mmCIF file of N, CA and C in Angstrom:
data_model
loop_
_atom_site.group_PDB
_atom_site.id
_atom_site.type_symbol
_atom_site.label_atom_id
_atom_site.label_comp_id
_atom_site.label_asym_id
_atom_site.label_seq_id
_atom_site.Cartn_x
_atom_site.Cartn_y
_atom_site.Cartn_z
ATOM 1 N N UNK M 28 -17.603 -2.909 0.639
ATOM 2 C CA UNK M 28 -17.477 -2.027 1.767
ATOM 3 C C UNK M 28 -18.668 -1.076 1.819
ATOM 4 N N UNK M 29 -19.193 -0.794 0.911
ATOM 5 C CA UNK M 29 -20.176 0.449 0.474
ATOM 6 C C UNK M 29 -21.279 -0.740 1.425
ATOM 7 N N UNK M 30 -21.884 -1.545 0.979
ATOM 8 C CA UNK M 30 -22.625 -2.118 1.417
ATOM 9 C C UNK M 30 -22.994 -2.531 3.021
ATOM 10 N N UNK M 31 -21.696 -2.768 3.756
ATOM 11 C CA UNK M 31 -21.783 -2.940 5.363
ATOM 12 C C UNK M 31 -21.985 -1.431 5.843
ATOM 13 N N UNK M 32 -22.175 0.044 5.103
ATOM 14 C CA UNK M 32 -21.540 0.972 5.768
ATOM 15 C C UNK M 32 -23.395 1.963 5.061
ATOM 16 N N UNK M 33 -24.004 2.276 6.905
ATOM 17 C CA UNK M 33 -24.813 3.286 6.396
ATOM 18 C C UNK M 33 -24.538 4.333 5.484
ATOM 19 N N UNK M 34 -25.555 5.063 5.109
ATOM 20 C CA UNK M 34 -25.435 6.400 4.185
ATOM 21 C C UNK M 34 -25.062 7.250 5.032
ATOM 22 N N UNK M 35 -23.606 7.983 4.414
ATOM 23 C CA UNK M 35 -23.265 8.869 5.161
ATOM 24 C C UNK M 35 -21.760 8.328 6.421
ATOM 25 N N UNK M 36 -21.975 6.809 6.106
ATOM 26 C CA UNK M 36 -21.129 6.222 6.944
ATOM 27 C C UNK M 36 -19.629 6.336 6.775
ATOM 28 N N UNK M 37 -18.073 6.476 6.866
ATOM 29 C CA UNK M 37 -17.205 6.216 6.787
ATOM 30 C C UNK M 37 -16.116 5.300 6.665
ATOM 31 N N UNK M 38 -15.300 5.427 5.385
ATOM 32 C CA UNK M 38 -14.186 4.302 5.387
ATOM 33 C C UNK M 38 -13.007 5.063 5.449
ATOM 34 N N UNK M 39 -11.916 4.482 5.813
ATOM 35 C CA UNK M 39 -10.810 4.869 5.508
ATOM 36 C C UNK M 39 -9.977 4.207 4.929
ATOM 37 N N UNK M 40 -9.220 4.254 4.030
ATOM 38 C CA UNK M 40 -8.247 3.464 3.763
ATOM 39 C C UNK M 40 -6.494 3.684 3.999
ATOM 40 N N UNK M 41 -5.623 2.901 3.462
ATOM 41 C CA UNK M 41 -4.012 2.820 3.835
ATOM 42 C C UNK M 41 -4.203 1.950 2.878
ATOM 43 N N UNK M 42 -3.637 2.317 1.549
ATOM 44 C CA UNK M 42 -3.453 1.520 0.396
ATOM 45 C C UNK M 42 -2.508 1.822 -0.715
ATOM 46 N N UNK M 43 -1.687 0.837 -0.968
ATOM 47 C CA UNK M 43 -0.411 0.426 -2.313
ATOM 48 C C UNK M 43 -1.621 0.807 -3.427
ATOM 49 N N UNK M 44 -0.733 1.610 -4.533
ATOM 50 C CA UNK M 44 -1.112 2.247 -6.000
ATOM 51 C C UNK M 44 0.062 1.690 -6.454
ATOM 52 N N UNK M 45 -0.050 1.352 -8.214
ATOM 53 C CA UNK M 45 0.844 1.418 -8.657
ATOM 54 C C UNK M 45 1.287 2.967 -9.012
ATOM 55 N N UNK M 46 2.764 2.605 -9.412
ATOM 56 C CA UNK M 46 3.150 3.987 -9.659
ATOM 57 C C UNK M 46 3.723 3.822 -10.837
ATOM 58 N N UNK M 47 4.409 4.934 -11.189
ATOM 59 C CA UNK M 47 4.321 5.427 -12.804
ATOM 60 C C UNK M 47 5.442 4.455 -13.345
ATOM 61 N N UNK M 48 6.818 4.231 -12.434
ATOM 62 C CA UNK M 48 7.955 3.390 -12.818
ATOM 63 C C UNK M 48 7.769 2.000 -13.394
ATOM 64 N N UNK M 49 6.512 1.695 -13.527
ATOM 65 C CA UNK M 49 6.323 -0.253 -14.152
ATOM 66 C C UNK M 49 6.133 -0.957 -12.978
ATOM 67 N N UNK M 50 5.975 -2.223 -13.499
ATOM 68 C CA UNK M 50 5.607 -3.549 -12.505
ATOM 69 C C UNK M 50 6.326 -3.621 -11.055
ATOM 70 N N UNK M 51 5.806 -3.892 -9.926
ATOM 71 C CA UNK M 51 6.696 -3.861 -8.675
ATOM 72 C C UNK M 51 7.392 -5.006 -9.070
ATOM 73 N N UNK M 52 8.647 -5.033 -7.435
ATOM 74 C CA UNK M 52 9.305 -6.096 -7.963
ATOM 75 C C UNK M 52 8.683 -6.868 -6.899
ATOM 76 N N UNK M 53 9.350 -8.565 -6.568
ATOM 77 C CA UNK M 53 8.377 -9.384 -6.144
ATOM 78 C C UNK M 53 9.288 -10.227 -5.435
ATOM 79 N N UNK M 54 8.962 -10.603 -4.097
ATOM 80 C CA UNK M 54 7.929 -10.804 -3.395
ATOM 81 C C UNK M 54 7.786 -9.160 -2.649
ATOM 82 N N UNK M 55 6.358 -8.907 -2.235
ATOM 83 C CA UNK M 55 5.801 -7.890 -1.731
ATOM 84 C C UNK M 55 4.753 -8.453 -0.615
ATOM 85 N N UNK M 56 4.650 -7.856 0.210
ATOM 86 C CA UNK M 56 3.671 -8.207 1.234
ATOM 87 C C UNK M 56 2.501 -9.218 0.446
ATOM 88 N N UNK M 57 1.983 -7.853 0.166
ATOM 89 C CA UNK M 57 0.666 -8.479 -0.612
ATOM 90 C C UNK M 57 0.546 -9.574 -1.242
ATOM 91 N N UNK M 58 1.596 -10.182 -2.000
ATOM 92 C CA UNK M 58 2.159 -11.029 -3.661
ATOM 93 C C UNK M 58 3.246 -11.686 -3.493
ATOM 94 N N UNK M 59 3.318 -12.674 -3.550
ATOM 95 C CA UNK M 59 4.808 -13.723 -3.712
ATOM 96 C C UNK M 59 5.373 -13.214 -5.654
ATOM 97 N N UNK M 60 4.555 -13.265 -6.014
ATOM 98 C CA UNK M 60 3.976 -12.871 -7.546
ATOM 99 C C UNK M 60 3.362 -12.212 -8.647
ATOM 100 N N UNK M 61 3.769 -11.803 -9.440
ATOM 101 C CA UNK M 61 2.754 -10.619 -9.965
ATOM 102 C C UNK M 61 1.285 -10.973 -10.713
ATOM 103 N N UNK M 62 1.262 -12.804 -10.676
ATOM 104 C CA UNK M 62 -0.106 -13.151 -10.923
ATOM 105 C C UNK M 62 -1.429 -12.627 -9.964
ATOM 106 N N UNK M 63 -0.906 -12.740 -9.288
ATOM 107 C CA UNK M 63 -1.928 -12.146 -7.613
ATOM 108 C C UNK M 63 -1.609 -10.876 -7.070
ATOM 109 N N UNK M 64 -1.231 -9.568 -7.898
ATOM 110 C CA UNK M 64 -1.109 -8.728 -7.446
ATOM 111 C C UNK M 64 -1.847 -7.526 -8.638
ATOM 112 N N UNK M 65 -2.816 -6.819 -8.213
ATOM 113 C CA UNK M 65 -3.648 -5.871 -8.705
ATOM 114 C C UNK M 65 -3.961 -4.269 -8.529
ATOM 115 N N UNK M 66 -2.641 -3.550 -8.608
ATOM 116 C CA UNK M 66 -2.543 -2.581 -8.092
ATOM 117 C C UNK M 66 -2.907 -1.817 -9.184
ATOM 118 N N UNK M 67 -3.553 -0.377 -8.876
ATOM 119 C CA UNK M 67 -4.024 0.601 -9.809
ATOM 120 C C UNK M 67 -3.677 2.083 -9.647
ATOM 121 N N UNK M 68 -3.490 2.636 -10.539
ATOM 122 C CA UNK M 68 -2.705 4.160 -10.013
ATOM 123 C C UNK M 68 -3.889 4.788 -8.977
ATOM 124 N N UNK M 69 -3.108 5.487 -8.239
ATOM 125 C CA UNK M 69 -3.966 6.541 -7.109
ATOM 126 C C UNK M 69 -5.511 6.808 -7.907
ATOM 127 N N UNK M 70 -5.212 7.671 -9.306
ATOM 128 C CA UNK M 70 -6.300 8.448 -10.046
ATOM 129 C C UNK M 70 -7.519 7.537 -10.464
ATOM 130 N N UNK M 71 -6.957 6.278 -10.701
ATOM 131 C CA UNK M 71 -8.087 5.069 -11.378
ATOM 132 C C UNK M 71 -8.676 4.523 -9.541
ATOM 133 N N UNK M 72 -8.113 4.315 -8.810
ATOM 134 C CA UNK M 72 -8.476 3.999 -7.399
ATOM 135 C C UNK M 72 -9.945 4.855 -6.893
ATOM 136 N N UNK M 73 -9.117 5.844 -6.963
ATOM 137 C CA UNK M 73 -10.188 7.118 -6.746
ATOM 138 C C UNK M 73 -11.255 6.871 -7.495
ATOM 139 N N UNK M 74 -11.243 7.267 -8.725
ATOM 140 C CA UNK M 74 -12.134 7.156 -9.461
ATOM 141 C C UNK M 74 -13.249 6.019 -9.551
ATOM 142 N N UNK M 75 -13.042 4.614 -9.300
ATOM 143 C CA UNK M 75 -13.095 3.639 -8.988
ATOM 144 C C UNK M 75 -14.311 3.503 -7.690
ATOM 145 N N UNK M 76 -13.221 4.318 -6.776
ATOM 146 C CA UNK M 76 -14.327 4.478 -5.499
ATOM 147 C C UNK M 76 -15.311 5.212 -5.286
ATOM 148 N N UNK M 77 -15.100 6.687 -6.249
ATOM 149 C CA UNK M 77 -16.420 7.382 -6.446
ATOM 150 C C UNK M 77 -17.131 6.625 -7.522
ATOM 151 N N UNK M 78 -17.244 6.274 -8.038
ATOM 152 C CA UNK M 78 -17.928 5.301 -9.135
ATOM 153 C C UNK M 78 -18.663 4.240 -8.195
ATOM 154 N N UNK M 79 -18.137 3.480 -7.247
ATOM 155 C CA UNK M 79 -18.710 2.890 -6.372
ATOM 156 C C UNK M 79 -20.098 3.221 -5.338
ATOM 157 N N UNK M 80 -19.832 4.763 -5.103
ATOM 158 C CA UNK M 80 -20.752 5.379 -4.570
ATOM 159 C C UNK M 80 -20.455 6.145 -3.288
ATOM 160 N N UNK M 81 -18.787 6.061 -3.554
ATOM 161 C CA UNK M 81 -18.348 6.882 -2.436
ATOM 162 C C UNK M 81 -17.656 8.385 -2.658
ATOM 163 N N UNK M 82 -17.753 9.336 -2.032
ATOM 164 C CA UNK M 82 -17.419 11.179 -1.876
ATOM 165 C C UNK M 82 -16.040 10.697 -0.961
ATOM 166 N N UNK M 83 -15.036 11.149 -1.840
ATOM 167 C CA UNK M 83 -13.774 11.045 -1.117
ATOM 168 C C UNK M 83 -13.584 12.258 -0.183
ATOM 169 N N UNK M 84 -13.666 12.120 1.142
ATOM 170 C CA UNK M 84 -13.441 13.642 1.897
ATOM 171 C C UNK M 84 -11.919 13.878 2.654
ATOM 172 N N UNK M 85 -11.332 12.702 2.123
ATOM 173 C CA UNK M 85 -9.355 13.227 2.735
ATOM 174 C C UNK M 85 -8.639 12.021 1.514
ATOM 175 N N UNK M 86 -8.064 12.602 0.222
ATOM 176 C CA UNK M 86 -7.038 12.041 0.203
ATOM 177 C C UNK M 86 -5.909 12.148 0.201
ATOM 178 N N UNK M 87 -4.458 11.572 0.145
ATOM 179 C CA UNK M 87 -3.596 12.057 0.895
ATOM 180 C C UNK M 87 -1.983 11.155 0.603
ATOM 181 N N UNK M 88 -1.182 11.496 -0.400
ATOM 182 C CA UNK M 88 -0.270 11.034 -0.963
ATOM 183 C C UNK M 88 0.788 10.248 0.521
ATOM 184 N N UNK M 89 0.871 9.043 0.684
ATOM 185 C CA UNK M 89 2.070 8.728 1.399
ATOM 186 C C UNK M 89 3.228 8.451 1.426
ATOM 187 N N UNK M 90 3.567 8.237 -0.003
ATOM 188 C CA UNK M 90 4.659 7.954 -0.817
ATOM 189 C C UNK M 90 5.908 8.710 -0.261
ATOM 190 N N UNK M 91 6.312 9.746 -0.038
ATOM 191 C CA UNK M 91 7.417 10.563 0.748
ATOM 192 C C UNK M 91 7.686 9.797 1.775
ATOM 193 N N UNK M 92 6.699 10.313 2.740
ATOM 194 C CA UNK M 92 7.053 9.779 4.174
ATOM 195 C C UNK M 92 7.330 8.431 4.266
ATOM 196 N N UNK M 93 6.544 7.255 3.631
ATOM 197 C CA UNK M 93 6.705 6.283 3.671
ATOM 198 C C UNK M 93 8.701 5.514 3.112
ATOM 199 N N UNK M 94 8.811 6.508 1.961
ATOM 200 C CA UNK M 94 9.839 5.726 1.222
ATOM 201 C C UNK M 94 11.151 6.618 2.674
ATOM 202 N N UNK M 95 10.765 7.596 2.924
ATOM 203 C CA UNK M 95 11.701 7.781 3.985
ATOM 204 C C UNK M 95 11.866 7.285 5.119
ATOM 205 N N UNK M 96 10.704 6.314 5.701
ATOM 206 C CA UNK M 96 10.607 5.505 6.762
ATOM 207 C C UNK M 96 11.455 4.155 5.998
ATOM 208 N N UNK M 97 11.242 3.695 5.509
ATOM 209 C CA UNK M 97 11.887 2.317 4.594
ATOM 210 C C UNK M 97 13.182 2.999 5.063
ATOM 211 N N UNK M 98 13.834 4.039 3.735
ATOM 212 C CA UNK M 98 14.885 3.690 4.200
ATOM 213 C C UNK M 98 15.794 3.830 5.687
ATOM 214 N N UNK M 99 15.350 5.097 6.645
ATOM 215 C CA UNK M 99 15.842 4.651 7.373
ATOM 216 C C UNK M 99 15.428 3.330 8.129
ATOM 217 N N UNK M 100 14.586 2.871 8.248
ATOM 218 C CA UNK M 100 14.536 1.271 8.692
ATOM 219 C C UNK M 100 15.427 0.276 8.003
ATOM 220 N N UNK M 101 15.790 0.324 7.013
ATOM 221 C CA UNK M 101 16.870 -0.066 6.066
ATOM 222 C C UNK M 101 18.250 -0.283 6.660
ATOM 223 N N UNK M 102 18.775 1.583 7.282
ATOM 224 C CA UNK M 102 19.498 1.677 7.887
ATOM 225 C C UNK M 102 20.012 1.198 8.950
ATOM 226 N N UNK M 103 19.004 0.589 9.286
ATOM 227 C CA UNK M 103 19.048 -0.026 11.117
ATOM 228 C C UNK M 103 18.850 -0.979 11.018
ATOM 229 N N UNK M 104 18.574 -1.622 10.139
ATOM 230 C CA UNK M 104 18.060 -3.297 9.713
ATOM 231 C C UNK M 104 19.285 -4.260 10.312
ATOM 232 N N UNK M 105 20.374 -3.808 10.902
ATOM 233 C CA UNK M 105 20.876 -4.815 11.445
ATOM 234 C C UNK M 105 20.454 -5.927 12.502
ATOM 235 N N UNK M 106 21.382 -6.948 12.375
ATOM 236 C CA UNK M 106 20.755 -7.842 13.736
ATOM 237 C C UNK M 106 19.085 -8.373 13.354
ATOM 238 N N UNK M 107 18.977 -9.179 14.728
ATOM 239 C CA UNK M 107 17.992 -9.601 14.559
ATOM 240 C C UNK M 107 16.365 -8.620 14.022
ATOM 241 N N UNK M 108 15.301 -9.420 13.936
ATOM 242 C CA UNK M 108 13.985 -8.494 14.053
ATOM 243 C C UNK M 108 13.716 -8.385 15.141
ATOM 244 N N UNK M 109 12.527 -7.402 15.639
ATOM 245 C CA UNK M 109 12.111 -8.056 16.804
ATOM 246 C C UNK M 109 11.365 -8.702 17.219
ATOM 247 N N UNK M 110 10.930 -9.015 18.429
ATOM 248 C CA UNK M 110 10.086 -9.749 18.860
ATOM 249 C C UNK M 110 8.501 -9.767 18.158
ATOM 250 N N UNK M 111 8.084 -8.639 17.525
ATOM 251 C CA UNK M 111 6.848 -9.127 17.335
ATOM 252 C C UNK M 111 7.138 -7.911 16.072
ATOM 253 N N UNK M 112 5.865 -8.094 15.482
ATOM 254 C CA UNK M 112 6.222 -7.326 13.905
ATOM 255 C C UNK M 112 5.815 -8.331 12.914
ATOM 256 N N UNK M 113 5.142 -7.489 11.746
ATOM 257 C CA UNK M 113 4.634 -8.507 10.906
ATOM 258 C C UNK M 113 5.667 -9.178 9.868
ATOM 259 N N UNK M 114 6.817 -9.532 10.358
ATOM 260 C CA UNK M 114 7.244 -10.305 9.588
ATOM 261 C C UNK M 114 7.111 -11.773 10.529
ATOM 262 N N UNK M 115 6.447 -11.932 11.482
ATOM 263 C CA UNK M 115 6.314 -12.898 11.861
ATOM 264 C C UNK M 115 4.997 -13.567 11.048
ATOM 265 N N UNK M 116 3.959 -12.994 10.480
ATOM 266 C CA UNK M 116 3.090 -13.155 9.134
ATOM 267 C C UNK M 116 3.057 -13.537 7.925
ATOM 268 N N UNK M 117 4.335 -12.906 7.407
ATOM 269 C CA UNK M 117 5.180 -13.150 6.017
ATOM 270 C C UNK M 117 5.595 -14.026 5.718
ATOM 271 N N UNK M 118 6.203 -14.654 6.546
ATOM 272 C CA UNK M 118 6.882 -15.604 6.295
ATOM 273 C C UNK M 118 8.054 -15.863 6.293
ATOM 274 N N UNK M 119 8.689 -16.799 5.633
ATOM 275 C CA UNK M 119 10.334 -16.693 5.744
ATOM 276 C C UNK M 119 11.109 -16.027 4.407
ATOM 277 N N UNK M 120 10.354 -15.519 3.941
ATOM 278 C CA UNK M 120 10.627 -14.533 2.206
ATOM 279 C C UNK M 120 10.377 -12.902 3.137
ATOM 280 N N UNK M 121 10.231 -12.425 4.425
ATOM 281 C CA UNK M 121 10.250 -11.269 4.772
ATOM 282 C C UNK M 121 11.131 -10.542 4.570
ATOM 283 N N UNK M 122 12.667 -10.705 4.731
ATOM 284 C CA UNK M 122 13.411 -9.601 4.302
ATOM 285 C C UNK M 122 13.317 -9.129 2.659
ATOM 286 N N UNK M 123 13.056 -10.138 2.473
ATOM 287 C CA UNK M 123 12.618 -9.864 0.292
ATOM 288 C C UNK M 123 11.398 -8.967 0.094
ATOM 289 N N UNK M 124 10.609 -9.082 0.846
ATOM 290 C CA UNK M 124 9.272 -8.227 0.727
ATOM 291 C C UNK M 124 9.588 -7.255 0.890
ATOM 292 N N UNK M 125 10.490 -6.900 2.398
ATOM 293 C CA UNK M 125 10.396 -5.084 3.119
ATOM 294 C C UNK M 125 11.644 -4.447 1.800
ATOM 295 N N UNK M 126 12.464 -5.413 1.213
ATOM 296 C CA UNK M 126 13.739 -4.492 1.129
ATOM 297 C C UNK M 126 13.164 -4.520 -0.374
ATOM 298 N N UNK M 127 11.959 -5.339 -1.677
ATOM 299 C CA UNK M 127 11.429 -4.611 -2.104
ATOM 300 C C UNK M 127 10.336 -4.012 -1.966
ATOM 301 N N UNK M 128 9.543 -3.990 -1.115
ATOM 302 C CA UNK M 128 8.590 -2.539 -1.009
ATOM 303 C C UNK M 128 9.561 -1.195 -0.541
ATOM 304 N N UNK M 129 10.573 -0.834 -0.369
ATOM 305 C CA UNK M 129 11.436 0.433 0.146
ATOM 306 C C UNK M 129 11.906 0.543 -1.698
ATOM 307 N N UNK M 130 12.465 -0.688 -2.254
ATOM 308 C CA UNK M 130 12.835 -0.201 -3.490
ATOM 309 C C UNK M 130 11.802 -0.047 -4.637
ATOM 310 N N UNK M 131 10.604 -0.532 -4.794
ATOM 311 C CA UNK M 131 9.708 0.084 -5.408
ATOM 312 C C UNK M 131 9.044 1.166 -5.279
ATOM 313 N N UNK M 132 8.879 1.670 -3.635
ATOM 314 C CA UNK M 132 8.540 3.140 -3.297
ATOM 315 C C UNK M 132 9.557 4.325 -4.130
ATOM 316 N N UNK M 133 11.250 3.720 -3.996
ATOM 317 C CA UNK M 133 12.330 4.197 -4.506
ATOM 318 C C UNK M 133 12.095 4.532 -6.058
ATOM 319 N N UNK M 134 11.940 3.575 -6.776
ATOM 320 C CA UNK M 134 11.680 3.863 -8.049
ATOM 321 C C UNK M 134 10.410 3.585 -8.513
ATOM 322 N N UNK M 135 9.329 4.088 -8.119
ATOM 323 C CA UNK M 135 8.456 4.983 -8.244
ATOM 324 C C UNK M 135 6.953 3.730 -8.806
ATOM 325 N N UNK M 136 7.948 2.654 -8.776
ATOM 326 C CA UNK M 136 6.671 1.692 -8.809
ATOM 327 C C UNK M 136 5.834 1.504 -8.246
ATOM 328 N N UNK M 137 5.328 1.937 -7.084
ATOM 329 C CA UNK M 137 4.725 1.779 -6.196
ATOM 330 C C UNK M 137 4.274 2.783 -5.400
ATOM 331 N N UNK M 138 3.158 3.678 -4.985
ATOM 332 C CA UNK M 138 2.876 4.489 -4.383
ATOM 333 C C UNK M 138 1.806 4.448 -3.435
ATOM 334 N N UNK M 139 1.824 5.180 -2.278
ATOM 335 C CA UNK M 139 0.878 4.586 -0.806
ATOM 336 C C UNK M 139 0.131 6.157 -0.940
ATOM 337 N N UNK M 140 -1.075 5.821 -0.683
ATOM 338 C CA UNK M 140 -2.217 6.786 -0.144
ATOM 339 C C UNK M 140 -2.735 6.092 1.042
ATOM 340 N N UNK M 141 -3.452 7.395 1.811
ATOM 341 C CA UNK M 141 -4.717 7.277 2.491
ATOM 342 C C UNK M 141 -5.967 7.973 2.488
ATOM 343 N N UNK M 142 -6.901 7.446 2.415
ATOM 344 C CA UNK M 142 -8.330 8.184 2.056
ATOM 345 C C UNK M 142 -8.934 8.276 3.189
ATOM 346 N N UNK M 143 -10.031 9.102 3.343
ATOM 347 C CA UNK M 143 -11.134 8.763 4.425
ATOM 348 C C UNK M 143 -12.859 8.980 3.298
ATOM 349 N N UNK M 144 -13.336 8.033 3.218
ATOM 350 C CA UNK M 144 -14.273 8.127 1.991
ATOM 351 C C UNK M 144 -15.459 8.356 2.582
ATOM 352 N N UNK M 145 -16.433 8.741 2.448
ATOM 353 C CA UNK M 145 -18.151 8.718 3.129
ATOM 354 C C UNK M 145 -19.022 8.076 1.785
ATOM 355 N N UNK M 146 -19.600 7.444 2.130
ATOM 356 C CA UNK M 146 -20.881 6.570 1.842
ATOM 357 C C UNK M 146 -21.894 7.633 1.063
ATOM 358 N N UNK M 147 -22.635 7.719 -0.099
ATOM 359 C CA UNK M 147 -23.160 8.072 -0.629
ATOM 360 C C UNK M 147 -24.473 7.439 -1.066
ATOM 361 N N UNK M 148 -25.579 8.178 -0.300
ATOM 362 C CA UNK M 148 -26.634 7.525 -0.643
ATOM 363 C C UNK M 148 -27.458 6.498 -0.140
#
């Protein structure tokens, strides 16, 4: 990313951390499996990206809001999906993905940030 993006240029991200509770459970958007899944706490992420060559200028815990959107979506999960929505992407393992990404947000396996990073150099 550093590379497509002038000096001084901007990224943002919307990105899964692991979190402190252990291994997510599985299937997850990202992963049918935990062979193909590479998540890193918020602090090593960060670190990671300034090491890369990027000045983090917004980061920004999502973990709350998010695990409170799950569950009430949880709540309402009756009936069909709708018409369009990325579980038309997923596959036919989608209700296994959303109902564990709400329970790994839950127990703490899993945690969402967003950054806005600038280009260094």
């Amino acid at each position: 990313m550093r590379r497509v993006l002038k000096p001084g240029g901007k990224l943002a991200l919307q990105e899964v951390a692991a979190g402190p509770g252990g291994p997510p459970h599985y299937p997850v958007q990202w992963a049918r499996e935990p062979g193909i899944s590479f998540l890193y706490p918020q602090e090593a992420t960060r670190a990671m990206l300034e090491a890369a060559g990027f000045r983090v200028a917004a980061w920004q815990d999502t973990t709350e809001p998010a695990l409170q959107s799950a569950t009430a979506r949880a709540r309402n999960a009756l009936g069909p999906p709708p018409a369009l929505g990325t579980h038309l992407l997923l596959g036919d393992d989608w209700r296994a993905m959303f109902r564990n990404s709400g329970r790994n947000l839950e127990e703490r396996r899993t945690e969402l940030f967003n950054a806005v990073l600038e280009r260094v150099g």
